[in-house]
Amino acid sequence: MKIPSIVSGLAMATLFGWGIVAGLKANGNVAKIMTKLATFLIVLPIGFSIGSSFVTLGVPIMFTSIFDDPAEMNFRVSKFTPSVDRKCRNPITLNDLPWMFDKLCGFTEDFGRLVEVDGQVSVVGKSLGVGVFVKSAHKLD
């Protein structure tokens, strides 16, 4: 998914850049060069992020919701942090996954304390074969 993600990101960044240029021309706004440069430095990364996120997040979620298969995958636990954070309650961090997708959230503190560092957890959910959208998890002996 890396190459399609980059292509989609570049296409969206180009589209955003073109939109800014077209908008400035249509309004007759003759902005200073520093204003244009600052706008491009802000808008192009945002466009790239939106385009690449569509491929890396949106497409798998869409296909999994349509063509889902039940799946179970095993992961090694790297740490557990009991917390009451709104974004990720009691995160269980897993090894060998990208930083954005390496946490299991919303499990009880008792379950988090049950899994040991370097222990294994079996994650159950929907899958297309490249990952799992988690429904439940249990500790492996």
mmCIF file of C-alpha atoms in Angstrom:
data_model
loop_
_atom_site.group_PDB
_atom_site.id
_atom_site.type_symbol
_atom_site.label_atom_id
_atom_site.label_comp_id
_atom_site.label_asym_id
_atom_site.label_seq_id
_atom_site.Cartn_x
_atom_site.Cartn_y
_atom_site.Cartn_z
ATOM 1 C CA MET A 1 0.000 0.000 0.000
ATOM 2 C CA LYS A 2 3.055 2.266 0.245
ATOM 3 C CA ILE A 3 3.278 3.250 -3.437
ATOM 4 C CA PRO A 4 -0.485 3.841 -3.929
ATOM 5 C CA SER A 5 -0.466 5.843 -0.689
ATOM 6 C CA ILE A 6 2.355 8.088 -1.933
ATOM 7 C CA VAL A 7 0.727 8.522 -5.358
ATOM 8 C CA SER A 8 -2.612 9.424 -3.781
ATOM 9 C CA GLY A 9 -0.912 11.833 -1.382
ATOM 10 C CA LEU A 10 0.980 13.573 -4.181
ATOM 11 C CA ALA A 11 -2.180 13.804 -6.293
ATOM 12 C CA MET A 12 -4.147 15.364 -3.438
ATOM 13 C CA ALA A 13 -1.292 17.784 -2.609
ATOM 14 C CA THR A 14 -1.172 18.807 -6.283
ATOM 15 C CA LEU A 15 -4.941 19.287 -6.327
ATOM 16 C CA PHE A 16 -4.810 21.431 -3.189
ATOM 17 C CA GLY A 17 -1.934 23.485 -4.635
ATOM 18 C CA TRP A 18 -3.791 23.999 -7.899
ATOM 19 C CA GLY A 19 -6.899 25.037 -5.940
ATOM 20 C CA ILE A 20 -4.957 27.727 -4.103
ATOM 21 C CA VAL A 21 -3.388 29.096 -7.289
ATOM 22 C CA ALA A 22 -6.751 29.093 -9.079
ATOM 23 C CA GLY A 23 -8.428 30.755 -6.103
ATOM 24 C CA LEU A 24 -5.824 33.506 -5.901
ATOM 25 C CA LYS A 25 -6.114 34.182 -9.646
ATOM 26 C CA ALA A 26 -9.934 34.208 -9.597
ATOM 27 C CA ASN A 27 -10.074 36.678 -6.712
ATOM 28 C CA GLY A 28 -7.475 38.924 -8.305
ATOM 29 C CA ASN A 29 -5.544 38.628 -5.067
ATOM 30 C CA VAL A 30 -1.943 39.541 -5.711
ATOM 31 C CA ALA A 31 -0.430 38.106 -2.569
ATOM 32 C CA LYS A 32 3.155 38.643 -1.617
ATOM 33 C CA ILE A 33 5.588 35.845 -2.382
ATOM 34 C CA MET A 34 6.056 35.010 1.325
ATOM 35 C CA THR A 35 2.298 34.655 1.807
ATOM 36 C CA LYS A 36 2.088 32.283 -1.158
ATOM 37 C CA LEU A 37 5.089 30.282 0.070
ATOM 38 C CA ALA A 38 3.693 30.023 3.599
ATOM 39 C CA THR A 39 0.323 28.919 2.227
ATOM 40 C CA PHE A 40 1.961 26.222 0.094
ATOM 41 C CA LEU A 41 4.087 25.013 3.010
ATOM 42 C CA ILE A 42 0.947 24.557 5.089
ATOM 43 C CA VAL A 43 -1.512 23.281 2.478
ATOM 44 C CA LEU A 44 0.680 20.806 0.566
ATOM 45 C CA PRO A 45 1.482 18.602 3.601
ATOM 46 C CA ILE A 46 -2.190 18.670 4.595
ATOM 47 C CA GLY A 47 -3.194 17.581 1.091
ATOM 48 C CA PHE A 48 -0.570 14.832 1.113
ATOM 49 C CA SER A 49 -1.788 13.581 4.509
ATOM 50 C CA ILE A 50 -5.409 13.469 3.378
ATOM 51 C CA GLY A 51 -4.560 11.657 0.133
ATOM 52 C CA SER A 52 -2.281 9.078 1.719
ATOM 53 C CA SER A 53 -4.656 8.494 4.654
ATOM 54 C CA PHE A 54 -7.443 7.732 2.219
ATOM 55 C CA VAL A 55 -5.420 4.831 0.803
ATOM 56 C CA THR A 56 -3.878 3.547 4.055
ATOM 57 C CA LEU A 57 -6.966 3.920 6.256
ATOM 58 C CA GLY A 58 -10.094 4.547 4.188
ATOM 59 C CA VAL A 59 -9.719 1.816 1.572
ATOM 60 C CA PRO A 60 -9.001 -1.017 4.075
ATOM 61 C CA ILE A 61 -11.870 0.066 6.306
ATOM 62 C CA MET A 62 -14.233 0.240 3.338
ATOM 63 C CA PHE A 63 -13.265 -3.185 1.960
ATOM 64 C CA THR A 64 -13.285 -4.811 5.402
ATOM 65 C CA SER A 65 -16.790 -3.553 6.093
ATOM 66 C CA ILE A 66 -17.971 -5.064 2.775
ATOM 67 C CA PHE A 67 -15.838 -8.209 2.367
ATOM 68 C CA ASP A 68 -14.929 -9.064 5.922
ATOM 69 C CA ASP A 69 -13.631 -12.399 7.131
ATOM 70 C CA PRO A 70 -13.385 -13.354 10.780
ATOM 71 C CA ALA A 71 -9.722 -13.468 11.765
ATOM 72 C CA GLU A 72 -7.490 -14.145 14.715
ATOM 73 C CA MET A 73 -3.898 -12.920 14.898
ATOM 74 C CA ASN A 74 -1.286 -13.267 17.625
ATOM 75 C CA PHE A 75 0.889 -10.386 18.775
ATOM 76 C CA ARG A 76 3.638 -9.951 21.360
ATOM 77 C CA VAL A 77 2.992 -7.330 24.061
ATOM 78 C CA SER A 78 5.657 -4.670 24.586
ATOM 79 C CA LYS A 79 3.998 -2.753 27.463
ATOM 80 C CA PHE A 80 0.804 -1.939 29.305
ATOM 81 C CA THR A 81 0.031 1.526 30.651
ATOM 82 C CA PRO A 82 -2.968 1.822 32.962
ATOM 83 C CA SER A 83 -4.542 5.203 32.276
ATOM 84 C CA VAL A 84 -7.817 7.040 32.013
ATOM 85 C CA ASP A 85 -6.937 8.879 28.798
ATOM 86 C CA ARG A 86 -10.006 9.726 26.699
ATOM 87 C CA LYS A 87 -8.308 8.817 23.433
ATOM 88 C CA CYS A 88 -6.990 5.396 24.449
ATOM 89 C CA ARG A 89 -8.044 3.917 27.763
ATOM 90 C CA ASN A 90 -5.570 1.371 29.246
ATOM 91 C CA PRO A 91 -3.383 1.002 26.126
ATOM 92 C CA ILE A 92 -1.710 -2.348 25.530
ATOM 93 C CA THR A 93 1.205 -1.716 23.160
ATOM 94 C CA LEU A 94 2.068 -4.479 20.671
ATOM 95 C CA ASN A 95 5.440 -5.225 19.038
ATOM 96 C CA ASP A 96 6.241 -5.080 15.310
ATOM 97 C CA LEU A 97 3.407 -2.783 14.253
ATOM 98 C CA PRO A 98 3.559 0.789 12.895
ATOM 99 C CA TRP A 99 3.421 3.396 15.681
ATOM 100 C CA MET A 100 -0.062 4.565 14.779
ATOM 101 C CA PHE A 101 -1.579 1.074 14.892
ATOM 102 C CA ASP A 102 0.346 -0.578 17.725
ATOM 103 C CA LYS A 103 -2.107 -0.079 20.603
ATOM 104 C CA LEU A 104 -5.142 -1.985 21.812
ATOM 105 C CA CYS A 105 -7.450 0.459 23.564
ATOM 106 C CA GLY A 106 -10.543 0.184 25.708
ATOM 107 C CA PHE A 107 -9.738 -3.028 27.544
ATOM 108 C CA THR A 108 -10.114 -3.262 31.306
ATOM 109 C CA GLU A 109 -7.203 -2.589 33.608
ATOM 110 C CA ASP A 110 -7.528 -6.161 34.929
ATOM 111 C CA PHE A 111 -6.991 -7.564 31.424
ATOM 112 C CA GLY A 112 -4.024 -5.235 30.900
ATOM 113 C CA ARG A 113 -2.391 -6.425 34.118
ATOM 114 C CA LEU A 114 -3.061 -10.036 33.108
ATOM 115 C CA VAL A 115 -0.932 -9.762 29.956
ATOM 116 C CA GLU A 116 2.799 -9.651 30.637
ATOM 117 C CA VAL A 117 5.490 -7.806 28.727
ATOM 118 C CA ASP A 118 6.789 -10.189 26.011
ATOM 119 C CA GLY A 119 3.672 -12.318 26.529
ATOM 120 C CA GLN A 120 1.324 -13.055 23.644
ATOM 121 C CA VAL A 121 -2.175 -11.784 23.002
ATOM 122 C CA SER A 122 -4.608 -13.205 20.479
ATOM 123 C CA VAL A 123 -6.670 -10.517 18.751
ATOM 124 C CA VAL A 124 -10.011 -11.456 17.176
ATOM 125 C CA GLY A 125 -11.912 -9.322 14.677
ATOM 126 C CA LYS A 126 -12.578 -8.634 11.001
ATOM 127 C CA SER A 127 -9.760 -8.868 8.480
ATOM 128 C CA LEU A 128 -8.713 -8.742 4.848
ATOM 129 C CA GLY A 129 -5.475 -10.565 5.609
ATOM 130 C CA VAL A 130 -3.284 -7.489 6.209
ATOM 131 C CA GLY A 131 -4.528 -6.638 9.689
ATOM 132 C CA VAL A 132 -7.388 -6.964 12.107
ATOM 133 C CA PHE A 133 -10.129 -4.550 13.164
ATOM 134 C CA VAL A 134 -10.301 -5.675 16.774
ATOM 135 C CA LYS A 135 -13.491 -6.952 18.389
ATOM 136 C CA SER A 136 -11.918 -8.815 21.314
ATOM 137 C CA ALA A 137 -8.627 -10.115 22.645
ATOM 138 C CA HIS A 138 -7.442 -12.797 25.028
ATOM 139 C CA LYS A 139 -4.151 -13.802 26.597
ATOM 140 C CA LEU A 140 -2.282 -16.798 25.176
ATOM 141 C CA ASP A 141 -0.504 -19.155 27.557
#
